[in-house]
XYZ file of C-alpha atoms in Angstrom:
306
model
C 137.835 -21.829 98.215
C 139.971 -24.837 97.188
C 140.252 -27.542 99.826
C 144.030 -27.446 99.788
C 144.074 -23.727 100.508
C 141.678 -24.222 103.405
C 143.801 -26.999 104.919
C 146.827 -24.763 104.524
C 145.135 -22.022 106.539
C 144.264 -24.514 109.278
C 147.786 -25.844 109.497
C 149.168 -22.325 109.645
C 146.527 -21.344 112.237
C 145.539 -18.314 110.153
C 142.643 -17.479 112.475
C 141.531 -14.163 111.030
C 141.178 -15.568 107.537
C 139.344 -18.661 108.783
C 136.927 -16.613 110.878
C 136.258 -14.162 108.048
C 135.459 -17.010 105.676
C 133.251 -18.897 108.134
C 131.313 -15.797 109.145
C 130.182 -15.215 105.572
C 129.863 -18.726 104.230
C 128.139 -21.900 105.445
C 130.503 -23.816 103.184
C 133.567 -22.444 104.995
C 131.960 -23.067 108.390
C 131.252 -26.666 107.414
C 134.894 -27.046 106.373
C 135.963 -25.947 109.869
C 133.466 -28.336 111.437
C 134.734 -31.193 109.251
C 138.281 -30.372 110.317
C 137.264 -30.794 113.979
C 136.855 -34.485 113.167
C 140.364 -34.730 111.725
C 142.751 -37.371 113.064
C 145.527 -34.766 112.828
C 145.571 -33.244 116.323
C 147.119 -29.986 115.108
C 144.383 -29.552 112.494
C 141.689 -30.442 115.054
C 143.019 -27.925 117.592
C 143.374 -25.216 114.947
C 139.792 -25.746 113.795
C 138.479 -25.670 117.376
C 140.470 -22.530 118.159
C 139.136 -20.791 115.064
C 135.576 -21.799 115.882
C 135.966 -20.680 119.494
C 137.118 -17.233 118.439
C 134.302 -17.085 115.906
C 131.555 -17.861 118.432
C 133.017 -15.495 120.999
C 132.747 -12.615 118.528
C 129.352 -13.584 117.057
C 125.891 -12.240 117.769
C 122.971 -14.418 118.821
C 121.807 -15.193 115.281
C 125.289 -16.244 114.195
C 125.682 -18.450 117.262
C 122.327 -20.082 116.515
C 123.469 -20.822 112.941
C 126.705 -22.359 114.203
C 124.849 -24.436 116.804
C 122.457 -25.793 114.179
C 125.271 -26.801 111.831
C 127.799 -27.930 114.396
C 126.000 -29.453 117.378
C 126.591 -33.120 116.512
C 130.203 -32.504 115.484
C 130.916 -30.814 118.812
C 129.217 -33.579 120.799
C 131.380 -36.143 118.988
C 134.457 -34.033 119.721
C 133.915 -34.497 123.468
C 134.594 -38.236 123.143
C 138.343 -37.586 122.851
C 140.592 -38.058 125.869
C 142.718 -35.019 124.991
C 141.904 -32.303 127.572
C 142.953 -29.581 125.097
C 140.247 -30.749 122.719
C 137.727 -31.219 125.530
C 138.285 -27.740 126.945
C 137.993 -25.966 123.576
C 134.886 -27.957 122.660
C 133.207 -27.203 125.993
C 134.090 -23.505 125.706
C 132.470 -23.407 122.250
C 129.339 -25.175 123.509
C 129.122 -22.869 126.503
C 129.102 -19.813 124.232
C 126.688 -21.352 121.728
C 124.129 -22.451 124.331
C 123.754 -19.023 125.877
C 120.174 -17.944 125.046
C 119.860 -20.797 122.534
C 117.419 -23.427 123.914
C 117.817 -27.123 123.179
C 115.061 -29.599 122.431
C 114.834 -32.721 124.561
C 116.753 -34.961 122.166
C 119.698 -32.571 121.947
C 119.675 -31.990 125.701
C 119.977 -35.723 126.258
C 122.870 -35.985 123.763
C 124.632 -33.139 125.525
C 124.096 -34.602 128.978
C 125.360 -38.023 127.927
C 128.489 -36.417 126.459
C 129.340 -34.232 129.444
C 128.632 -36.890 132.062
C 130.980 -39.196 130.134
C 133.817 -36.821 131.038
C 132.533 -35.861 134.503
C 135.275 -37.872 136.190
C 137.944 -35.619 134.700
C 140.635 -34.418 137.077
C 141.537 -31.529 134.777
C 140.382 -28.356 136.529
C 139.976 -26.322 133.342
C 137.867 -29.009 131.696
C 135.686 -29.400 134.806
C 135.158 -25.649 135.179
C 134.197 -25.316 131.518
C 131.864 -28.286 131.828
C 130.039 -26.434 134.623
C 129.879 -23.333 132.414
C 128.103 -25.428 129.791
C 125.576 -26.587 132.388
C 125.073 -23.002 133.548
C 124.005 -21.997 130.027
C 121.692 -24.935 129.323
C 118.101 -24.038 128.434
C 115.411 -26.593 127.556
C 111.848 -25.219 127.602
C 110.244 -28.626 127.064
C 111.472 -32.055 128.124
C 109.264 -35.047 127.335
C 108.703 -37.972 129.692
C 111.231 -40.283 128.040
C 114.066 -37.747 128.286
C 113.090 -36.806 131.835
C 113.018 -40.491 132.749
C 116.554 -41.080 131.501
C 117.839 -37.985 133.322
C 116.266 -39.227 136.560
C 117.830 -42.649 136.061
C 121.263 -41.069 135.534
C 120.743 -38.929 138.622
C 119.954 -41.988 140.727
C 122.512 -44.431 139.361
C 125.456 -42.263 138.297
C 128.677 -41.668 140.173
C 128.825 -38.684 142.502
C 130.427 -36.567 139.767
C 127.878 -37.639 137.157
C 124.981 -37.128 139.566
C 125.953 -33.575 140.549
C 126.172 -32.653 136.850
C 122.693 -34.103 136.255
C 121.356 -32.370 139.366
C 122.627 -29.023 138.111
C 121.118 -29.627 134.660
C 117.746 -30.378 136.269
C 117.997 -27.253 138.418
C 118.909 -25.099 135.409
C 116.111 -26.436 133.225
C 113.503 -26.611 135.974
C 112.884 -30.266 135.113
C 112.336 -31.275 138.741
C 109.285 -33.096 140.022
C 108.259 -34.851 143.211
C 109.598 -38.174 141.909
C 113.204 -36.956 141.740
C 113.219 -34.225 144.405
C 114.483 -36.349 147.286
C 117.071 -38.107 145.109
C 118.326 -34.772 143.771
C 118.822 -33.351 147.273
C 120.525 -36.550 148.440
C 122.955 -36.518 145.503
C 123.802 -32.842 146.087
C 124.458 -33.674 149.734
C 126.671 -36.544 148.579
C 128.782 -34.140 146.521
C 129.209 -31.891 149.578
C 130.314 -34.869 151.670
C 132.662 -36.281 149.012
C 135.668 -34.329 150.257
C 136.676 -33.715 146.641
C 137.038 -29.923 146.188
C 135.607 -29.764 142.659
C 132.519 -31.736 143.711
C 132.107 -29.744 146.921
C 132.177 -26.516 144.897
C 129.541 -27.877 142.504
C 127.467 -29.015 145.475
C 127.600 -25.502 146.914
C 126.399 -24.008 143.623
C 123.555 -26.536 143.466
C 122.638 -25.912 147.115
C 122.392 -22.183 146.498
C 120.064 -22.829 143.550
C 117.949 -25.104 145.752
C 117.652 -22.349 148.372
C 116.086 -20.103 145.726
C 113.429 -22.570 144.575
C 109.784 -21.878 145.441
C 108.561 -24.079 148.331
C 106.721 -26.564 146.122
C 108.161 -29.790 147.543
C 108.561 -31.138 151.064
C 111.361 -29.257 152.772
C 112.188 -31.816 155.455
C 114.698 -33.539 153.155
C 116.683 -30.286 153.083
C 116.895 -30.372 156.874
C 117.766 -34.064 157.099
C 120.222 -34.229 154.195
C 121.410 -30.852 152.954
C 121.856 -28.859 156.168
C 123.970 -31.552 157.889
C 126.073 -31.939 154.724
C 126.633 -28.185 154.535
C 127.513 -28.101 158.218
C 130.146 -30.813 157.738
C 131.471 -29.090 154.623
C 131.956 -25.907 156.652
C 133.765 -27.569 159.533
C 135.917 -29.897 157.420
C 137.051 -27.246 154.936
C 140.584 -25.823 155.143
C 140.167 -23.510 152.147
C 139.051 -20.091 153.406
C 137.259 -19.098 150.200
C 135.374 -22.393 149.969
C 134.516 -22.246 153.667
C 133.151 -18.704 153.312
C 131.007 -19.885 150.392
C 129.725 -22.822 152.430
C 128.761 -20.505 155.277
C 126.975 -18.186 152.838
C 125.009 -21.059 151.306
C 124.180 -22.501 154.735
C 122.795 -19.145 155.868
C 120.722 -18.769 152.670
C 119.247 -22.228 153.087
C 118.547 -21.613 156.766
C 116.698 -18.406 155.875
C 114.646 -20.269 153.258
C 113.660 -22.967 155.753
C 112.860 -20.442 158.484
C 110.516 -18.560 156.147
C 108.830 -21.779 155.069
C 108.164 -23.170 158.561
C 107.252 -19.848 160.125
C 103.912 -20.040 158.310
C 103.456 -23.781 158.893
C 103.777 -24.244 162.663
C 102.027 -27.646 162.824
C 104.241 -29.111 160.115
C 107.246 -27.532 161.798
C 106.418 -29.112 165.142
C 106.090 -32.531 163.532
C 109.441 -32.077 161.797
C 111.118 -30.919 165.035
C 109.956 -34.060 166.831
C 111.158 -36.244 163.972
C 114.552 -34.530 163.849
C 115.002 -34.999 167.590
C 114.085 -38.669 167.280
C 116.896 -39.263 164.781
C 119.462 -37.159 166.605
C 119.530 -34.031 164.392
C 119.434 -31.696 167.359
C 120.965 -28.634 165.685
C 118.456 -28.853 162.852
C 115.549 -29.308 165.303
C 116.618 -26.210 167.190
C 116.787 -24.232 163.928
C 113.206 -25.095 162.968
C 111.911 -24.621 166.501
C 113.406 -21.133 166.617
C 111.713 -20.283 163.307
C 108.254 -20.868 164.789
C 109.038 -19.307 168.152
C 108.965 -22.438 170.274
C 112.556 -22.285 171.492
C 112.918 -23.783 174.974
C 114.089 -21.577 177.828
C 117.599 -22.787 177.133
C 118.834 -24.341 173.886
C 120.737 -26.802 176.038
C 117.409 -28.503 176.716
C 117.712 -29.825 173.153
C 121.266 -30.965 173.681
C 120.413 -32.477 177.045
C 118.302 -34.995 175.185
C 121.227 -36.374 173.203
C 121.742 -39.236 175.625
C 118.095 -40.236 175.271
C 118.050 -40.302 171.482
């Protein structure tokens, strides 16, 4: 198809014709991808809209083909400050990544691109960014990629860190070296007071509650439970508050199950929690192992001594 005719279709937003051409021809698909890099905003938006409709109506094999040809172009597209471009690009990536795993190098490119826009105040862009994270799959991550993700988790802003934490939770790329930092950064999102970060922190907390008890759980009691408790009491949004209560209960059930079969560890943790003033959390663990005092107020009576 002549280049001029293709540009004409883009400028007229003739979506059906563009999609038909791109579905049957790598050459036409590449033309759409090239147009995404156009300096003409109307052409860029038309190309992104056509590609979005294409991926939303494609099967897995077609999405894989588009991802292979268009990954780098889409990553570059996220560098714009135009939220219309960002949202469309993220929506395309979200659809393409579903059931299409990334290698470590591509995962790192993606993470760098999405954390670069993690400070966005645009709700649609933020929500679509989280959809991208939700669909991320990376069966193997080498040490160098894992190391950079851990560094970003530790040193990033609260918004950047919660995105990284959710990527690590989705991919299962968590180890003992980043476990405590991950929980602390999720707690930080819950305590931020910023609704979008609190919501992301709640999603991450729920995922944490479903993890197998491989790592030390005391950090959940010291960091995550208090943060969830504050999020519940400080929240004026009824839906968000109900979600926080649900997540708190799930995490409490997870901790109760864990310590019920580890009474000696539980007793040590109870004493430590009391020593640092986390009385509510100490009572929770004590009740899980059946060592509740005659009255729970015996815990609270110790506040003045802590």
